[in-house]
Amino acid sequence: MDTSEKQLFVKMVMDAWNSSLKRTDALINSLTDESLGKQVSAGRNSGTYLLGHLAAIHDRMISLLRLGEPLRPEFFEWYVATPEKKNNHEISVSELKNYWMEVNAKLNAYFIQMPPEDWFQKHNSISATDFEKEPHRNRLNVMISRTNHMEYHRGQLAFLKNE
Amino acid sequence: MDTSEKQLFVKMVMDAWNSSLKRTDALINSLTDESLGKQVSAGRNSGTYLLGHLAAIHDRMISLLRLGEPLRPEFFEWYVATPEKKNNHEISVSELKNYWMEVNAKLNAYFIQMPPEDWFQKHNSISATDFEKEPHRNRLNVMISRTNHMEYHRGQLAFLKNE
């Protein structure tokens, strides 16, 4: 594969990721802790739960992309595997915000030093045999789907802003 | 650029688009006209407005991707340029649903016959001179950003479902 073409494609995908992350950060930082604690819509998840959820999904990307170990794997149990109503863990907004920033900084530190070719290697949830047949299931594909996931919840978090 | 590599990129992006479209369709089809007419959250856009908005944005993609002319350009004025509160156009839910299906079918008819190379040509909102310097601003990049846009609003439309 031609490196300059790979670079082009990586740029397309990473620009979308960075743009979504920048907008999500700006939204979160524009909200008070009190606003973030409210349900995004009546009877739905709170902003703090969604923040924990996004951070835990991003943290899980570290191992999914085969870059290292998640920083706080227990958050996946609390904010992804467990719905908010059954989540008994009282994490402060400031701790959630710090976790969110740390996870994204950690990912970015990996991303900025990754050569374009490496993005087209397999992610951690597919076997080497299956990857031979399905080369689209690579690390960069994880970025596409996680950007979509972030946008899905950013659309919901946006309801916490005053009109 | 190597055609098989281009095919791989196109598959990654189009799989994400098709997956989002399938989920959005399933959500819209699971809602009654009455549910779709409700605000997705108190004081926010209705489901019907968001349906018109998504359909109009997708219709605009036909010209943005240089594939032809939008089917109903007036919907862009009503559902994108005009906020719901100022939109005086009473379009029935069935007409909106038909428009949504027609636009996506039209796009798909173009997509299935597009050679991989063509996805890396410029879209309609960039000059040939700028495109030489910024080759990432191609048709495929439009698909990445419009998939994100669809996911953003799908996250909001999901609130119309009963828990």
CSV table of C-alpha atoms in Angstrom, one decimal:
chain,number,residue,atom,x,y,z
A,1,MET,CA,0.0,0.0,0.0
A,2,ASP,CA,1.2,3.5,-0.9
A,3,THR,CA,2.1,5.4,2.3
A,4,SER,CA,0.9,8.8,1.0
A,5,GLU,CA,-2.5,7.3,0.2
A,6,LYS,CA,-2.6,5.7,3.6
A,7,GLN,CA,-1.7,9.1,5.1
A,8,LEU,CA,-4.5,10.7,3.3
A,9,PHE,CA,-7.1,8.2,4.5
A,10,VAL,CA,-5.7,8.3,8.1
A,11,LYS,CA,-6.1,12.1,8.0
A,12,MET,CA,-9.7,11.9,6.8
A,13,VAL,CA,-10.6,9.6,9.7
A,14,MET,CA,-8.6,11.3,12.3
A,15,ASP,CA,-9.8,14.8,11.4
A,16,ALA,CA,-13.3,13.5,12.0
A,17,TRP,CA,-12.4,12.0,15.3
A,18,ASN,CA,-10.5,15.2,16.5
A,19,SER,CA,-13.4,17.4,15.3
A,20,SER,CA,-15.9,15.3,17.3
A,21,LEU,CA,-13.7,15.2,20.3
A,22,LYS,CA,-13.1,19.0,20.2
A,23,ARG,CA,-16.9,19.6,20.0
A,24,THR,CA,-17.6,17.2,22.8
A,25,ASP,CA,-15.0,18.8,25.0
A,26,ALA,CA,-16.3,22.2,24.3
A,27,LEU,CA,-19.8,21.1,25.2
A,28,ILE,CA,-18.8,19.4,28.5
A,29,ASN,CA,-16.7,22.4,29.5
A,30,SER,CA,-19.6,24.8,28.8
A,31,LEU,CA,-21.8,23.0,31.3
A,32,THR,CA,-21.8,23.5,35.1
A,33,ASP,CA,-21.5,20.4,37.3
A,34,GLU,CA,-25.2,20.9,38.2
A,35,SER,CA,-26.3,20.9,34.5
A,36,LEU,CA,-24.1,17.9,33.7
A,37,GLY,CA,-25.8,16.0,36.6
A,38,LYS,CA,-29.3,16.4,35.0
A,39,GLN,CA,-31.0,13.9,32.8
A,40,VAL,CA,-30.4,14.8,29.1
A,41,SER,CA,-34.1,14.2,28.6
A,42,ALA,CA,-36.9,13.2,31.0
A,43,GLY,CA,-36.2,9.6,32.3
A,44,ARG,CA,-33.0,9.2,30.3
A,45,ASN,CA,-29.3,9.1,31.3
A,46,SER,CA,-27.7,12.0,33.1
A,47,GLY,CA,-24.9,14.0,31.5
A,48,THR,CA,-22.5,12.6,34.1
A,49,TYR,CA,-23.4,9.0,33.2
A,50,LEU,CA,-22.9,9.7,29.5
A,51,LEU,CA,-19.6,11.4,30.3
A,52,GLY,CA,-18.5,8.3,32.2
A,53,HIS,CA,-19.8,6.1,29.4
A,54,LEU,CA,-17.9,7.9,26.7
A,55,ALA,CA,-14.7,8.0,28.8
A,56,ALA,CA,-15.0,4.2,29.6
A,57,ILE,CA,-15.5,3.4,25.9
A,58,HIS,CA,-12.5,5.5,24.9
A,59,ASP,CA,-10.4,3.9,27.7
A,60,ARG,CA,-11.3,0.5,26.3
A,61,MET,CA,-10.0,1.6,22.9
A,62,ILE,CA,-6.4,1.5,24.3
A,63,SER,CA,-6.6,-2.3,24.5
A,64,LEU,CA,-8.9,-2.7,21.5
A,65,LEU,CA,-6.3,-0.8,19.4
A,66,ARG,CA,-3.5,-2.9,21.0
A,67,LEU,CA,-1.7,0.1,22.4
A,68,GLY,CA,-1.6,-0.8,26.0
A,69,GLU,CA,-3.9,-1.4,29.1
A,70,PRO,CA,-6.9,0.7,30.0
A,71,LEU,CA,-6.3,3.3,32.7
A,72,ARG,CA,-9.4,2.5,34.8
A,73,PRO,CA,-11.0,-0.8,33.5
A,74,GLU,CA,-13.5,-0.7,36.4
A,75,PHE,CA,-15.3,2.3,34.7
A,76,PHE,CA,-16.3,0.0,31.9
A,77,GLU,CA,-18.2,-2.2,34.3
A,78,TRP,CA,-19.9,0.9,35.9
A,79,TYR,CA,-20.7,3.0,32.8
A,80,VAL,CA,-21.1,0.5,30.0
A,81,ALA,CA,-22.0,-2.9,31.4
A,82,THR,CA,-24.3,-1.4,34.1
A,83,PRO,CA,-27.2,0.9,33.3
A,84,GLU,CA,-27.4,4.1,35.3
A,85,LYS,CA,-30.3,3.0,37.4
A,86,LYS,CA,-28.3,0.1,38.7
A,87,ASN,CA,-25.0,1.9,39.0
A,88,ASN,CA,-24.2,2.5,42.7
A,89,HIS,CA,-20.8,4.1,42.2
A,90,GLU,CA,-20.8,7.7,43.2
A,91,ILE,CA,-18.0,9.3,41.1
A,92,SER,CA,-17.7,13.0,41.4
A,93,VAL,CA,-18.1,15.2,38.3
A,94,SER,CA,-14.5,16.4,38.6
A,95,GLU,CA,-13.2,12.9,38.8
A,96,LEU,CA,-15.2,12.0,35.7
A,97,LYS,CA,-13.9,15.0,33.8
A,98,ASN,CA,-10.3,14.2,34.8
A,99,TYR,CA,-10.8,10.6,33.6
A,100,TRP,CA,-12.2,11.8,30.3
A,101,MET,CA,-9.3,14.2,29.7
A,102,GLU,CA,-6.6,11.7,30.8
A,103,VAL,CA,-8.0,8.9,28.6
A,104,ASN,CA,-8.2,11.2,25.5
A,105,ALA,CA,-4.7,12.6,26.2
A,106,LYS,CA,-3.3,9.0,26.5
A,107,LEU,CA,-5.0,8.0,23.2
A,108,ASN,CA,-3.7,11.1,21.5
A,109,ALA,CA,-0.1,10.4,22.7
A,110,TYR,CA,-0.3,7.0,21.0
A,111,PHE,CA,-2.0,8.4,17.9
A,112,ILE,CA,0.6,11.2,17.1
A,113,GLN,CA,3.4,8.7,17.0
A,114,MET,CA,1.6,5.9,15.0
A,115,PRO,CA,3.0,5.4,11.5
A,116,PRO,CA,0.1,5.4,8.9
A,117,GLU,CA,0.7,1.7,8.0
A,118,ASP,CA,0.0,0.7,11.6
A,119,TRP,CA,-3.5,1.9,11.4
A,120,PHE,CA,-4.3,-0.8,8.9
A,121,GLN,CA,-3.2,-3.6,11.2
A,122,LYS,CA,-5.9,-5.6,12.9
A,123,HIS,CA,-7.6,-4.5,16.1
A,124,ASN,CA,-7.7,-6.8,19.2
A,125,SER,CA,-11.2,-8.3,18.7
A,126,ILE,CA,-10.5,-10.2,15.5
A,127,SER,CA,-8.3,-13.2,15.0
A,128,ALA,CA,-5.4,-13.2,12.5
A,129,THR,CA,-7.2,-15.7,10.4
A,130,ASP,CA,-10.4,-13.7,10.1
A,131,PHE,CA,-8.4,-10.5,9.5
A,132,GLU,CA,-6.9,-12.1,6.4
A,133,LYS,CA,-10.4,-12.4,5.0
A,134,GLU,CA,-11.7,-9.2,6.4
A,135,PRO,CA,-8.9,-6.6,6.3
A,136,HIS,CA,-11.3,-3.7,6.8
A,137,ARG,CA,-11.6,-4.7,10.4
A,138,ASN,CA,-8.5,-2.8,11.3
A,139,ARG,CA,-7.5,-0.2,13.9
A,140,LEU,CA,-8.7,2.7,11.7
A,141,ASN,CA,-12.1,1.2,11.4
A,142,VAL,CA,-12.4,1.3,15.2
A,143,MET,CA,-11.8,5.1,15.0
A,144,ILE,CA,-14.7,5.4,12.4
A,145,SER,CA,-17.1,3.6,14.7
A,146,ARG,CA,-16.0,5.3,17.9
A,147,THR,CA,-16.4,8.7,16.3
A,148,ASN,CA,-20.0,7.7,15.3
A,149,HIS,CA,-20.6,6.6,18.9
A,150,MET,CA,-19.3,9.9,20.3
A,151,GLU,CA,-21.5,11.9,17.9
A,152,TYR,CA,-24.6,9.8,18.9
A,153,HIS,CA,-24.1,10.8,22.5
A,154,ARG,CA,-23.0,14.3,21.8
A,155,GLY,CA,-26.4,14.9,20.1
A,156,GLN,CA,-28.0,13.8,23.5
A,157,LEU,CA,-25.6,15.8,25.7
A,158,ALA,CA,-26.4,18.9,23.6
A,159,PHE,CA,-29.9,19.0,25.3
A,160,LEU,CA,-28.2,20.0,28.6
A,161,LYS,CA,-27.4,23.4,27.1
A,162,ASN,CA,-29.8,26.2,27.5
A,163,GLU,CA,-31.4,27.3,24.3
B,1,MET,CA,-3.5,4.8,-5.9
B,2,ASP,CA,-3.9,1.1,-5.8
B,3,THR,CA,-7.5,0.1,-6.6
B,4,SER,CA,-7.7,-2.7,-4.0
B,5,GLU,CA,-6.6,-0.3,-1.3
B,6,LYS,CA,-9.1,2.3,-2.4
B,7,GLN,CA,-11.8,-0.4,-2.3
B,8,LEU,CA,-10.8,-1.2,1.3
B,9,PHE,CA,-11.1,2.5,2.3
B,10,VAL,CA,-14.4,2.9,0.5
B,11,LYS,CA,-15.8,-0.3,2.2
B,12,MET,CA,-14.8,1.0,5.7
B,13,VAL,CA,-16.6,4.3,5.1
B,14,MET,CA,-19.6,2.9,3.3
B,15,ASP,CA,-20.1,0.1,5.9
B,16,ALA,CA,-20.4,2.8,8.6
B,17,TRP,CA,-22.8,4.9,6.4
B,18,ASN,CA,-25.0,1.9,5.6
B,19,SER,CA,-25.0,0.7,9.2
B,20,SER,CA,-26.1,4.1,10.5
B,21,LEU,CA,-28.7,4.4,7.8
B,22,LYS,CA,-30.1,0.9,8.6
B,23,ARG,CA,-30.4,1.8,12.3
B,24,THR,CA,-32.0,5.2,11.6
B,25,ASP,CA,-34.5,3.5,9.2
B,26,ALA,CA,-35.3,0.9,11.8
B,27,LEU,CA,-35.9,3.5,14.5
B,28,ILE,CA,-38.1,5.7,12.2
B,29,ASN,CA,-40.1,2.7,11.1
B,30,SER,CA,-40.6,1.6,14.8
B,31,LEU,CA,-42.3,4.9,15.6
B,32,THR,CA,-46.0,5.7,15.1
B,33,ASP,CA,-46.7,9.0,13.3
B,34,GLU,CA,-47.9,10.3,16.6
B,35,SER,CA,-44.7,9.5,18.4
B,36,LEU,CA,-42.6,10.9,15.5
B,37,GLY,CA,-44.6,14.2,15.8
B,38,LYS,CA,-43.5,14.7,19.5
B,39,GLN,CA,-40.5,16.7,20.6
B,40,VAL,CA,-37.5,14.5,21.1
B,41,SER,CA,-36.9,16.3,24.4
B,42,ALA,CA,-38.9,19.1,26.1
B,43,GLY,CA,-38.6,22.3,24.1
B,44,ARG,CA,-36.4,20.6,21.4
B,45,ASN,CA,-37.1,19.7,17.8
B,46,SER,CA,-39.8,17.2,16.9
B,47,GLY,CA,-39.0,13.8,15.4
B,48,THR,CA,-40.7,14.9,12.1
B,49,TYR,CA,-38.6,18.1,11.9
B,50,LEU,CA,-35.4,15.9,12.5
B,51,LEU,CA,-36.6,13.5,9.8
B,52,GLY,CA,-37.1,16.3,7.3
B,53,HIS,CA,-33.7,17.7,8.4
B,54,LEU,CA,-31.9,14.5,7.8
B,55,ALA,CA,-33.7,13.9,4.5
B,56,ALA,CA,-32.9,17.4,3.2
B,57,ILE,CA,-29.2,17.1,4.2
B,58,HIS,CA,-29.0,13.8,2.4
B,59,ASP,CA,-30.8,15.3,-0.6
B,60,ARG,CA,-28.2,18.0,-0.7
B,61,MET,CA,-25.5,15.4,-0.9
B,62,ILE,CA,-26.5,14.6,-4.4
B,63,SER,CA,-25.2,17.9,-5.7
B,64,LEU,CA,-22.4,18.1,-3.1
B,65,LEU,CA,-21.1,14.7,-4.4
B,66,ARG,CA,-21.5,16.0,-8.0
B,67,LEU,CA,-24.0,13.2,-8.8
B,68,GLY,CA,-26.9,15.2,-10.0
B,69,GLU,CA,-29.6,17.6,-8.8
B,70,PRO,CA,-31.4,17.4,-5.4
B,71,LEU,CA,-34.9,15.9,-5.6
B,72,ARG,CA,-36.7,18.5,-3.5
B,73,PRO,CA,-34.3,21.5,-2.9
B,74,GLU,CA,-37.1,23.4,-1.1
B,75,PHE,CA,-36.9,21.0,1.8
B,76,PHE,CA,-33.4,22.4,2.6
B,77,GLU,CA,-34.9,25.8,3.1
B,78,TRP,CA,-37.6,24.4,5.3
B,79,TYR,CA,-35.7,21.9,7.4
B,80,VAL,CA,-32.1,23.1,7.5
B,81,ALA,CA,-32.1,26.9,6.9
B,82,THR,CA,-35.3,27.5,8.9
B,83,PRO,CA,-35.6,26.4,12.6
B,84,GLU,CA,-38.7,24.4,13.4
B,85,LYS,CA,-40.4,27.3,15.3
B,86,LYS,CA,-40.3,29.4,12.1
B,87,ASN,CA,-41.1,26.6,9.7
B,88,ASN,CA,-44.7,27.2,8.4
B,89,HIS,CA,-44.7,24.3,6.0
B,90,GLU,CA,-47.1,21.5,7.0
B,91,ILE,CA,-45.7,18.4,5.5
B,92,SER,CA,-47.4,15.1,6.4
B,93,VAL,CA,-45.4,12.4,8.1
B,94,SER,CA,-46.0,10.0,5.2
B,95,GLU,CA,-44.6,12.6,2.7
B,96,LEU,CA,-41.5,13.1,4.9
B,97,LYS,CA,-41.0,9.3,5.2
B,98,ASN,CA,-41.4,8.9,1.4
B,99,TYR,CA,-38.9,11.7,0.8
B,100,TRP,CA,-36.4,10.2,3.2
B,101,MET,CA,-36.7,6.8,1.5
B,102,GLU,CA,-36.5,8.3,-2.0
B,103,VAL,CA,-33.5,10.3,-1.3
B,104,ASN,CA,-31.6,7.4,0.3
B,105,ALA,CA,-32.6,5.1,-2.6
B,106,LYS,CA,-31.4,7.7,-5.1
B,107,LEU,CA,-28.0,8.1,-3.3
B,108,ASN,CA,-27.6,4.3,-3.1
B,109,ALA,CA,-28.3,3.9,-6.8
B,110,TYR,CA,-25.4,6.3,-7.4
B,111,PHE,CA,-23.2,4.7,-4.8
B,112,ILE,CA,-23.5,1.1,-6.0
B,113,GLN,CA,-22.2,2.0,-9.5
B,114,MET,CA,-19.4,4.4,-8.4
B,115,PRO,CA,-15.9,3.0,-9.1
B,116,PRO,CA,-13.6,3.3,-6.0
B,117,GLU,CA,-11.3,5.9,-7.7
B,118,ASP,CA,-14.2,8.3,-8.1
B,119,TRP,CA,-14.7,8.5,-4.3
B,120,PHE,CA,-11.4,10.2,-4.1
B,121,GLN,CA,-12.3,13.0,-6.5
B,122,LYS,CA,-13.2,16.4,-5.2
B,123,HIS,CA,-16.7,17.3,-3.8
B,124,ASN,CA,-18.6,20.3,-5.1
B,125,SER,CA,-17.7,22.8,-2.3
B,126,ILE,CA,-14.0,23.0,-3.0
B,127,SER,CA,-12.2,24.5,-6.0
B,128,ALA,CA,-9.9,22.5,-8.1
B,129,THR,CA,-7.0,24.7,-6.9
B,130,ASP,CA,-7.7,24.1,-3.3
B,131,PHE,CA,-8.3,20.4,-3.8
B,132,GLU,CA,-4.7,20.1,-5.2
B,133,LYS,CA,-3.5,21.3,-1.8
B,134,GLU,CA,-6.2,19.5,0.3
B,135,PRO,CA,-6.9,16.1,-1.4
B,136,HIS,CA,-8.7,14.9,1.8
B,137,ARG,CA,-11.6,17.1,0.9
B,138,ASN,CA,-13.0,14.4,-1.4
B,139,ARG,CA,-16.4,12.8,-1.9
B,140,LEU,CA,-15.6,10.0,0.6
B,141,ASN,CA,-14.9,12.6,3.3
B,142,VAL,CA,-18.4,13.9,2.8
B,143,MET,CA,-19.7,10.4,3.6
B,144,ILE,CA,-17.7,10.4,6.9
B,145,SER,CA,-19.1,13.7,8.0
B,146,ARG,CA,-22.6,12.9,7.0
B,147,THR,CA,-22.6,9.6,8.8
B,148,ASN,CA,-21.5,11.5,11.9
B,149,HIS,CA,-24.3,14.0,11.4
B,150,MET,CA,-26.9,11.1,11.1
B,151,GLU,CA,-25.6,9.5,14.3
B,152,TYR,CA,-25.8,12.8,16.1
B,153,HIS,CA,-29.5,13.1,15.3
B,154,ARG,CA,-30.2,9.4,15.7
B,155,GLY,CA,-29.1,9.7,19.3
B,156,GLN,CA,-31.8,12.3,19.7
B,157,LEU,CA,-34.5,10.5,17.8
B,158,ALA,CA,-33.9,7.5,20.0
B,159,PHE,CA,-35.6,9.4,22.9
B,160,LEU,CA,-38.9,9.0,21.1
B,161,LYS,CA,-38.9,5.2,21.8
B,162,ASN,CA,-40.5,4.0,24.9
B,163,GLU,CA,-38.1,2.5,27.3
